[in-house]
Coordinates of C-alpha atoms and ligand atoms in Angstrom, one line a residue:
X1 CA -33.7 32.7 23.8
X2 CA -35.7 33.1 27.1
X3 CA -34.6 31.7 30.4
X4 CA -37.9 29.8 30.9
X5 CA -37.4 26.2 31.8
X6 CA -37.8 24.0 28.7
X7 CA -39.4 20.6 28.3
X8 CA -39.5 18.6 25.0
X9 CA -41.6 15.4 24.7
X10 CA -42.7 13.4 21.7
X11 CA -45.2 10.6 20.7
X12 CA -44.2 8.1 18.0
X13 CA -45.3 9.3 14.5
X14 CA -48.1 7.0 13.5
X15 CA -48.3 5.1 10.3
X16 CA -51.0 6.3 7.9
X17 CA -52.0 2.9 6.7
X18 CA -54.0 2.4 9.8
X19 CA -56.7 4.5 11.3
X20 CA -56.3 5.7 14.9
X21 CA -57.3 3.4 17.7
X22 CA -57.1 3.4 21.5
X23 CA -53.4 2.3 21.4
X24 CA -52.4 5.4 19.5
X25 CA -54.7 7.5 21.7
X26 CA -53.1 6.1 24.8
X27 CA -49.5 7.3 23.9
X28 CA -50.7 10.7 22.7
X29 CA -52.8 11.1 25.8
X30 CA -50.0 10.3 28.2
X31 CA -47.8 12.9 26.5
X32 CA -50.6 15.4 26.6
X33 CA -51.0 14.9 30.4
X34 CA -47.3 15.3 30.9
X35 CA -47.2 18.4 28.6
X36 CA -50.1 20.1 30.5
X37 CA -48.6 19.3 33.8
X38 CA -45.2 20.7 32.8
X39 CA -46.9 23.9 31.5
X40 CA -48.8 24.3 34.8
X41 CA -45.4 24.1 36.4
X42 CA -44.0 27.0 34.4
X43 CA -42.2 25.1 31.6
X44 CA -42.1 26.1 28.0
X45 CA -43.2 22.8 26.5
X46 CA -42.6 21.5 23.0
X47 CA -44.9 18.6 22.5
X48 CA -44.5 16.8 19.2
X49 CA -46.7 14.3 17.4
X50 CA -47.3 13.5 13.7
X51 CA -47.5 10.9 11.0
X52 CA -45.0 8.4 9.4
X53 CA -46.0 8.4 5.8
X54 CA -43.4 6.7 3.7
X55 CA -42.6 3.1 2.9
X56 CA -43.7 0.1 1.0
X57 CA -46.9 -0.5 3.1
X58 CA -48.3 2.9 2.3
X59 CA -47.3 2.6 -1.3
X60 CA -49.0 -0.8 -1.6
X61 CA -52.2 0.4 0.3
X62 CA -52.4 3.4 -2.0
X63 CA -51.9 1.3 -5.1
X64 CA -54.7 -1.0 -4.0
X65 CA -57.1 1.9 -3.6
X66 CA -56.0 3.5 -6.9
X67 CA -54.7 6.7 -5.4
X68 CA -51.3 8.3 -4.8
X69 CA -49.5 7.6 -1.5
X70 CA -49.8 11.3 -0.6
X71 CA -53.5 11.3 -1.3
X72 CA -53.9 8.4 1.1
X73 CA -51.7 10.1 3.7
X74 CA -53.7 13.4 3.4
X75 CA -56.9 11.5 4.1
X76 CA -55.7 9.5 7.1
X77 CA -53.8 12.4 8.6
X78 CA -57.1 14.3 8.9
X79 CA -58.5 11.4 11.0
X80 CA -55.6 11.6 13.4
X81 CA -55.8 15.4 13.7
X82 CA -59.6 15.4 14.3
X83 CA -59.2 12.7 16.9
X84 CA -56.5 14.7 18.7
X85 CA -58.8 17.8 18.6
X86 CA -61.6 15.8 20.1
X87 CA -59.4 14.4 22.9
X88 CA -58.1 17.9 23.7
X89 CA -54.5 17.1 22.8
X90 CA -52.4 20.2 23.2
X91 CA -49.5 19.4 20.8
X92 CA -47.2 22.2 19.7
X93 CA -46.4 20.8 16.3
X94 CA -47.6 18.0 14.0
X95 CA -44.9 16.7 11.8
X96 CA -45.6 14.7 8.6
X97 CA -42.7 12.9 7.0
X98 CA -43.9 13.9 3.6
X99 CA -43.1 17.6 4.4
X100 CA -40.2 19.3 2.8
X101 CA -38.7 20.4 6.1
X102 CA -38.5 16.8 7.1
X103 CA -36.9 15.6 3.9
X104 CA -34.1 18.3 4.2
X105 CA -33.3 17.2 7.8
X106 CA -33.2 13.5 6.9
X107 CA -30.9 14.1 3.9
X108 CA -28.7 16.3 6.0
X109 CA -28.4 13.6 8.7
X110 CA -27.5 11.0 6.0
X111 CA -24.8 13.2 4.6
X112 CA -23.4 14.0 8.0
X113 CA -23.0 10.3 8.8
X114 CA -21.7 9.5 5.3
X115 CA -19.0 12.2 5.7
X116 CA -17.9 10.5 8.9
X117 CA -17.5 7.4 6.7
X118 CA -20.1 5.5 8.7
X119 CA -22.3 4.8 5.6
X120 CA -21.2 2.5 2.8
X121 CA -22.8 0.8 -0.2
X122 CA -23.1 -3.0 0.0
X123 CA -25.6 -5.7 -0.8
X124 CA -28.4 -6.9 1.4
X125 CA -29.9 -10.3 1.7
X126 CA -32.4 -11.1 4.4
X127 CA -35.9 -11.9 5.3
X128 CA -38.2 -8.9 5.2
X129 CA -41.6 -8.6 6.9
X130 CA -43.5 -5.9 5.0
X131 CA -46.2 -5.2 7.5
X132 CA -43.6 -4.6 10.2
X133 CA -41.1 -2.9 7.8
X134 CA -38.4 -5.0 9.4
X135 CA -35.6 -7.3 8.2
X136 CA -34.9 -10.5 10.1
X137 CA -32.0 -12.9 10.0
X138 CA -32.7 -16.6 9.2
X139 CA -32.2 -17.5 12.9
X140 CA -34.6 -14.8 14.2
X141 CA -37.5 -16.2 12.1
X142 CA -40.1 -18.3 13.9
X143 CA -41.1 -21.2 11.6
X144 CA -40.1 -19.0 8.7
X145 CA -42.4 -16.2 9.8
X146 CA -41.9 -12.8 11.4
X147 CA -41.1 -13.2 15.1
X148 CA -43.1 -10.1 15.9
X149 CA -46.4 -10.5 14.0
X150 CA -46.2 -14.1 12.9
X151 CA -46.8 -13.2 9.2
X152 CA -44.8 -14.6 6.3
X153 CA -41.6 -12.9 5.3
X154 CA -39.9 -12.5 1.9
X155 CA -36.3 -13.1 1.0
X156 CA -34.9 -9.9 -0.3
X157 CA -31.5 -9.3 -2.0
X158 CA -30.7 -5.8 -3.1
X159 CA -28.0 -3.1 -3.3
X160 CA -28.2 -1.1 -0.1
X161 CA -26.5 1.6 1.9
X162 CA -25.4 0.4 5.3
X163 CA -24.9 2.3 8.5
X164 CA -21.9 1.1 10.6
X165 CA -24.1 0.4 13.6
X166 CA -21.7 -2.2 14.9
X167 CA -19.1 0.4 15.4
X168 CA -21.2 2.1 18.1
X169 CA -22.0 -1.0 20.2
X170 CA -19.6 -0.1 23.0
X171 CA -20.4 3.5 23.0
X172 CA -24.1 2.8 23.3
X173 CA -23.5 0.3 26.2
X174 CA -21.4 2.9 28.0
X175 CA -24.1 5.5 27.6
X176 CA -26.8 3.2 28.9
X177 CA -24.6 2.3 31.8
X178 CA -23.8 5.9 32.7
X179 CA -27.5 7.0 32.4
X180 CA -29.7 4.7 34.4
X181 CA -32.8 6.6 33.4
X182 CA -32.1 6.5 29.7
X183 CA -34.4 3.6 29.0
X184 CA -37.4 3.1 31.1
X185 CA -39.0 1.1 32.7
X186 CA -36.1 -0.9 34.1
X187 CA -37.2 -4.2 32.6
X188 CA -37.1 -2.7 29.2
X189 CA -33.6 -1.3 29.8
X190 CA -32.4 -4.8 30.7
X191 CA -34.0 -6.2 27.5
X192 CA -32.1 -3.6 25.4
X193 CA -28.8 -4.2 27.3
X194 CA -28.9 -7.9 26.5
X195 CA -29.9 -7.2 22.9
X196 CA -26.9 -4.9 22.4
X197 CA -24.5 -7.1 24.2
X198 CA -25.3 -9.9 21.8
X199 CA -23.7 -7.7 19.1
X200 CA -24.9 -5.1 16.7
X201 CA -24.8 -5.7 13.0
X202 CA -24.5 -3.0 10.4
X203 CA -27.9 -1.7 9.4
X204 CA -29.3 -1.5 5.9
X205 CA -30.7 2.0 5.6
X206 CA -31.8 2.2 2.0
X207 CA -34.1 0.3 -0.4
X208 CA -34.4 0.1 -4.1
X209 CA -37.5 -2.1 -4.2
X210 CA -40.0 0.8 -3.9
X211 CA -40.0 4.5 -4.5
X212 CA -42.3 6.2 -1.9
X213 CA -39.7 7.6 0.4
X214 CA -36.9 10.2 0.7
X215 CA -34.2 9.7 -2.0
X216 CA -30.7 9.0 -0.8
X217 CA -28.7 12.1 -1.5
X218 CA -26.6 11.6 -4.7
X219 CA -28.2 8.3 -5.6
X220 CA -32.0 8.5 -6.2
X221 CA -32.2 4.8 -7.2
X222 CA -32.4 4.4 -3.4
X223 CA -34.9 5.7 -0.9
X224 CA -34.1 5.8 2.8
X225 CA -35.2 3.0 5.0
X226 CA -38.4 4.1 6.8
X227 CA -36.9 4.0 10.3
X228 CA -33.9 6.2 9.3
X229 CA -36.5 8.6 7.8
X230 CA -39.1 8.3 10.7
X231 CA -36.8 8.7 13.7
X232 CA -35.3 11.9 12.3
X233 CA -38.7 13.5 12.8
X234 CA -37.7 14.3 16.4
X235 CA -35.2 16.8 15.1
X236 CA -36.6 17.8 11.8
X237 CA -39.7 19.2 13.6
X238 CA -37.3 21.4 15.6
X239 CA -35.9 22.9 12.4
X240 CA -32.7 20.9 12.2
X241 CA -30.3 21.7 10.7
X242 CA -30.9 25.3 9.8
X243 CA -32.7 26.1 13.0
X244 CA -34.1 29.4 11.8
X245 CA -36.5 29.7 14.7
X246 CA -34.0 28.5 17.3
X247 CA -36.1 25.6 18.3
X248 CA -33.4 22.9 17.9
X249 CA -31.0 24.9 20.0
X250 CA -33.7 25.4 22.7
X251 CA -35.2 22.0 22.9
X252 CA -32.7 19.3 21.8
X253 CA -31.9 17.0 23.5
X254 CA -35.5 15.9 24.1
X255 CA -36.6 15.2 27.7
X256 CA -38.5 12.1 26.8
X257 CA -39.6 10.0 23.8
X258 CA -42.8 8.2 24.8
X259 CA -43.4 5.1 22.8
X260 CA -45.0 1.7 22.9
X261 CA -42.9 -1.3 23.8
X262 CA -43.2 -2.6 20.2
X263 CA -40.8 0.1 18.9
X264 CA -38.3 0.2 21.7
X265 CA -35.4 -1.2 19.8
X266 CA -35.7 1.4 17.0
X267 CA -35.6 4.2 19.6
X268 CA -33.1 2.8 22.1
X269 CA -30.6 1.3 19.6
X270 CA -31.0 2.6 16.1
X271 CA -31.8 6.3 16.9
X272 CA -29.0 6.7 19.5
X273 CA -26.4 5.2 17.3
X274 CA -27.5 7.4 14.4
X275 CA -27.1 10.4 16.7
X276 CA -23.7 9.2 18.1
X277 CA -22.4 8.9 14.5
X278 CA -23.6 12.3 13.6
X279 CA -22.1 13.8 16.8
X280 CA -25.5 14.9 18.1
X281 CA -26.7 14.7 21.7
X282 CA -28.9 11.7 22.7
X283 CA -32.4 12.0 24.1
X284 CA -32.5 12.1 27.9
X285 CA -35.1 9.4 28.3
X286 CA -37.0 6.8 26.3
X287 CA -40.1 5.5 28.0
X288 CA -41.8 2.4 26.6
X289 CA -45.3 1.8 27.8
X290 CA -47.3 -1.5 27.6
X291 CA -49.9 -2.7 25.2
X292 CA -53.6 -2.7 25.5
X293 CA -55.7 -5.8 24.7
X294 CA -59.4 -5.6 24.4
X295 CA -61.6 -7.8 26.5
X296 CA -58.6 -10.1 26.9
X297 CA -57.7 -10.3 23.2
X298 CA -55.2 -8.7 21.0
X299 CA -56.7 -5.8 19.0
X300 CA -57.0 -6.7 15.4
X301 CA -59.0 -5.9 12.3
X302 CA -59.7 -9.5 11.7
X303 CA -61.2 -9.9 15.1
X304 CA -63.2 -6.7 14.5
X305 CA -62.4 -5.7 18.1
X306 CA -60.5 -2.5 17.4
X307 CA -61.6 0.1 19.9
X308 CA -62.5 3.3 18.1
X309 CA -61.8 6.2 20.4
X310 CA -64.2 8.5 18.6
X311 CA -67.2 6.4 19.6
X312 CA -66.0 6.2 23.2
X313 CA -65.6 9.9 23.4
X314 CA -69.1 10.5 21.9
X315 CA -70.6 8.2 24.5
X316 CA -68.6 9.0 27.7
X317 CA -66.8 12.3 27.0
X318 CA -63.1 13.0 26.4
X319 CA -62.3 13.4 30.1
X320 CA -63.8 10.1 31.1
X321 CA -61.8 8.3 28.4
X322 CA -58.6 10.2 29.4
X323 CA -59.1 9.3 33.0
X324 CA -59.8 5.7 32.4
X325 CA -56.9 5.0 30.1
X326 CA -54.3 6.5 32.5
X327 CA -55.9 5.3 35.8
X328 CA -56.6 1.7 34.9
X329 CA -53.1 0.4 34.2
X330 CA -49.6 1.3 35.5
X331 CA -47.8 3.1 32.6
X332 CA -45.3 0.6 31.4
X333 CA -47.4 -2.5 32.0
X334 CA -49.9 -4.2 29.6
X335 CA -53.5 -3.6 30.2
X336 CA -56.9 -4.9 29.2
X337 CA -59.7 -2.6 27.9
X338 CA -63.2 -3.5 28.8
X339 CA -66.4 -1.5 28.6
X340 CA -67.5 -2.7 32.0
X341 CA -64.2 -1.5 33.6
X342 CA -64.7 1.9 32.0
X343 CA -68.2 2.3 33.2
X344 CA -67.2 1.1 36.7
X345 CA -64.5 3.8 36.9
X346 CA -66.8 6.5 35.6
X347 CA -69.5 5.7 38.2
X348 CA -67.3 5.1 41.2
X349 CA -64.3 7.5 40.8
X350 CA -65.8 10.3 38.7
X351 CA -69.5 10.4 39.5
X352 CA -69.4 9.2 43.1
X353 CA -66.1 10.4 44.4
X354 CA -65.2 13.6 42.5
X355 CA -68.7 14.6 41.3
X356 CA -70.2 14.2 44.7
X357 CA -67.5 16.2 46.4
X358 CA -68.1 19.1 44.1
X359 CA -71.9 19.0 44.2
X360 CA -72.1 18.4 48.0
X361 CA -69.6 21.2 48.8
X362 CA -71.2 23.8 46.5
X363 CA -74.8 22.8 47.5
X364 CA -74.0 23.3 51.2
X365 CA -72.3 26.6 50.5
X366 CA -75.3 27.7 48.7
X367 CA -77.7 26.6 51.4
X368 CA -75.8 27.8 54.4
X369 CA -74.0 30.9 53.1
X370 CA -76.1 31.8 50.0
X371 CA -73.1 30.8 47.8
X372 CA -70.7 33.4 49.2
X373 CA -67.5 32.0 50.6
X374 CA -67.0 32.9 54.3
X375 CA -63.8 33.9 56.1
X376 CA -62.2 30.8 57.8
X377 CA -61.9 30.9 61.6
X378 CA -59.2 29.1 63.7
X379 CA -58.1 25.7 62.5
X380 CA -58.9 22.6 64.5
X381 CA -56.8 19.4 64.4
X382 CA -59.0 17.8 61.8
X383 CA -58.5 20.9 59.5
X384 CA -54.7 20.8 60.0
X385 CA -54.6 17.1 59.2
X386 CA -56.5 17.8 56.0
X387 CA -54.2 20.6 54.9
X388 CA -51.1 18.5 55.7
X389 CA -52.6 15.7 53.6
X390 CA -52.9 18.1 50.8
X391 CA -49.2 19.1 50.9
X392 CA -48.2 15.4 50.9
X393 CA -50.4 14.7 47.9
X394 CA -48.9 17.6 46.1
X395 CA -45.4 16.4 46.5
X396 CA -46.4 12.8 45.6
X397 CA -48.0 14.2 42.5
X398 CA -44.8 15.9 41.5
X399 CA -42.8 12.7 42.0
X400 CA -45.2 10.5 40.2
X401 CA -45.3 12.8 37.2
X402 CA -41.6 12.9 37.1
X403 CA -41.6 9.1 36.8
X404 CA -44.5 9.0 34.3
X405 CA -46.4 7.0 36.9
X406 CA -49.8 8.4 35.8
X407 CA -51.9 5.9 37.6
X408 CA -50.1 6.6 40.9
X409 CA -50.5 10.3 40.4
X410 CA -54.3 9.8 40.0
X411 CA -54.3 7.5 43.0
X412 CA -52.7 10.2 45.0
X413 CA -55.2 12.8 43.8
X414 CA -58.1 10.5 44.6
X415 CA -56.8 9.8 48.1
X416 CA -57.3 13.6 48.5
X417 CA -60.8 13.4 47.1
X418 CA -61.6 10.6 49.5
X419 CA -60.1 12.5 52.4
X420 CA -62.3 15.5 51.5
X421 CA -65.4 13.4 51.3
X422 CA -64.5 11.9 54.7
X423 CA -64.0 15.4 56.1
X424 CA -67.6 16.2 55.2
X425 CA -68.8 13.1 56.9
X426 CA -66.6 13.8 60.0
X427 CA -67.4 17.5 60.4
X428 CA -71.1 17.0 59.5
X429 CA -71.8 20.6 58.4
X430 CA -75.6 19.8 58.5
X431 CA -75.3 19.4 62.3
X432 CA -73.2 22.6 62.7
X433 CA -75.8 24.5 60.7
X434 CA -78.5 23.7 63.2
X435 CA -76.6 25.5 66.0
X436 CA -76.2 29.3 65.5
X437 CA -73.2 29.4 67.9
X438 CA -71.3 27.2 65.4
X439 CA -71.6 29.5 62.5
X440 CA -67.9 30.4 62.4
X441 CA -66.9 26.7 62.6
X442 CA -69.3 26.0 59.8
X443 CA -67.7 28.8 57.8
X444 CA -64.2 27.2 58.4
X445 CA -65.4 23.8 57.2
X446 CA -67.0 25.3 54.1
X447 CA -63.9 27.3 53.3
X448 CA -61.6 24.3 53.6
X449 CA -63.9 22.2 51.4
X450 CA -64.1 24.8 48.6
X451 CA -60.4 25.5 48.8
X452 CA -59.8 21.8 48.4
X453 CA -62.1 21.7 45.4
X454 CA -60.1 24.5 43.8
X455 CA -56.8 22.7 44.4
X456 CA -58.2 19.4 43.1
X457 CA -59.4 21.2 40.0
X458 CA -55.8 22.2 39.3
X459 CA -54.4 18.8 40.1
X460 CA -56.9 17.0 37.8
X461 CA -56.6 19.5 35.0
X462 CA -53.7 17.9 33.1
X463 CA -55.7 14.6 33.1
X464 CA -59.2 16.1 32.6
X465 CA -58.9 19.6 31.2
X466 CA -62.7 19.9 30.6
X467 CA -63.4 19.0 34.2
X468 CA -60.9 21.5 35.5
X469 CA -62.6 24.2 33.4
X470 CA -66.0 23.2 34.7
X471 CA -65.0 23.3 38.3
X472 CA -63.2 26.6 38.0
X473 CA -66.3 28.1 36.3
X474 CA -68.4 27.0 39.3
X475 CA -65.9 28.5 41.6
X476 CA -66.0 31.8 39.8
X477 CA -62.3 31.6 38.9
X478 CA -60.6 32.0 35.5
X479 CA -61.6 28.7 34.0
X480 CA -58.8 28.4 31.6
X481 CA -56.0 29.1 34.1
X482 CA -54.7 25.8 35.3
X483 CA -51.4 27.1 36.4
X484 CA -50.1 25.4 39.5
X485 CA -47.0 27.4 40.1
X486 CA -48.0 30.2 42.4
X487 CA -51.5 28.8 42.8
X488 CA -51.0 25.6 44.7
X489 CA -50.6 27.0 48.1
X490 CA -53.3 26.6 50.7
X491 CA -55.5 29.6 51.2
X492 CA -55.5 31.3 47.8
X493 CA -59.3 31.2 47.5
X494 CA -60.6 34.5 48.9
X495 CA -63.5 35.0 51.3
X496 CA -66.4 36.8 49.6
X497 CA -66.0 34.7 46.4
X498 CA -69.4 34.0 44.8
X499 CA -69.6 30.3 44.1
X500 CA -72.4 28.6 42.0
X501 CA -74.3 25.4 43.0
X502 CA -72.9 22.7 40.7
X503 CA -74.9 20.5 38.4
X504 CA -73.6 16.9 38.5
X505 CA -70.3 17.1 36.6
X506 CA -70.3 13.4 35.8
X507 CA -73.7 11.8 35.3
X508 CA -73.8 8.1 36.3
X509 CA -73.9 5.6 33.4
X510 CA -76.5 2.9 33.5
X511 CA -74.9 -0.5 32.9
X512 CA -76.1 -2.0 29.6
Ligands
ME8_1 O1 -44.7 2.1 14.9 N1 -51.5 -0.6 23.0 O2 -46.3 3.6 14.1 P1 -47.7 2.8 14.5 C1 -50.8 0.5 23.3 N2 -44.6 4.7 12.6 N3 -50.2 1.2 22.4 C2 -50.4 0.9 21.1 C3 -51.1 -0.2 20.7 C4 -51.7 -1.0 21.7 N4 -52.5 -2.1 21.4 N5 -51.1 -0.2 19.4 C5 -50.3 0.8 19.0 C6 -45.1 3.1 14.3 N6 -49.9 1.6 20.0 C7 -44.0 3.9 13.6 C8 -43.4 4.8 14.7 S1 -41.7 6.7 15.5 C9 -40.3 7.4 14.9 C10 -42.3 5.7 14.2 C11 -49.1 2.8 20.0 O3 -48.7 3.6 13.8 C12 -47.8 2.7 20.6 O4 -47.3 3.9 21.1 O5 -47.6 1.4 14.4 C13 -46.9 2.2 19.5 O6 -45.5 2.4 19.7 C14 -47.4 3.1 18.4 O7 -48.9 3.1 18.7 C15 -47.2 2.4 17.0 O8 -47.8 3.2 16.1

């Protein structure tokens, strides 16, 4: 095992009965940004995503199409994987719950908990919402329908294995109390605290009403409940329990499970109690982000308003979509997607602010110094202020990334971009260029600008990897090297560096 700092983060594993939309892209993207940032800070990152393939919904969808559930899954998985390629997602592993490695881990977890006597055979009777794969008690129903999605529920009675979740109520509360960052944001933590305080019931963790799932060890009349199966992906992908590659030992417990608010209870109540029962460490953090609506409405197939990320990427490019989704809405709150807001962000933040900074700086360097970076002369106050601003932004960035406050991280970077643009206006290089006695001063101003462009290319890289590469290509640096550790101090760009004149990196979009 190396001594390198480790960071493990995960997305939910997505159901294969739906095709990927911007909601899925959002979670995966946020994780990718964090993964890239941590890598740039010298961490060895394990970034996991994948697909949740078992359960009645997939079984029914496959039946309706006349294919096997696995054929259906194979088809849909490709759509997720090709979208992640197109969005430049840098995951380390892609787990599918239909894989053998996953089945072994799930069955092992079941047996471990069973040996502790925390699983027993009983009979289940409750209201089941098939689309949500969730059981509800009579009192939880809203007018007889599922309180989450509003669709009708069915009364189900069946033999079932139960997990003694009730036994872990106090232990879970103690853990949440002792670890203020365990569930974030804070409002979500409070929601879970009150849910747990109301009392935990034992949880039915097997089904006999369908067969597309992982058999209960020793009783294959039953398949495991999809959430018992799905949640275990976070350790099965690490090689639990055999751990031949030492991944589980290196990376568990996970630093953060990033999820949408819809599945918080499963992650903050079920998963930790399974782990407590099995005697395994709990994840360090569970972060639930908000939900996107589209032009003010809930995304739904029936409204035909599902935003297809592939089309957005084809039209605007992966970086613009990545920037927009993380800049527009504070991570943790709900947000609304609209094409006009996206176009506005591209034109103002990307084409105007960032794009102009890069093209103005490189055009002036080309004009005044034939594209060769001069040696900087003595710093004036305006230069020192700019350099101090940079170190403030750098520490803000670190703090915001630590808090998964992606929009604030981008705001900080953009305050640097604006300061750099203002520096151009204030120092007016075109005036200095007219006066031969100001050549050294002009050289200093140009050096500072290009050095800032380099540093900004590193800071934006986790969010917009293609843009980072483009800018470093223009600067004549190694385009793929976005490492911040060791490269984020002022003054690393060397005089004599040949720098190209940039083509616009973000063309303006005409409003339709
Ligand atoms: O729940 N806005 O899978 P899923 C933002 N298989 N995010 C959204 C969204 C929206 N409108 N719609 C979906 C499952 N998401 C389970 C998870 S994990 C062990 C098992 C995102 O395909 C968000 O991250 O329904 C949400 O949690 C996830 O997609 C649900 O994906």
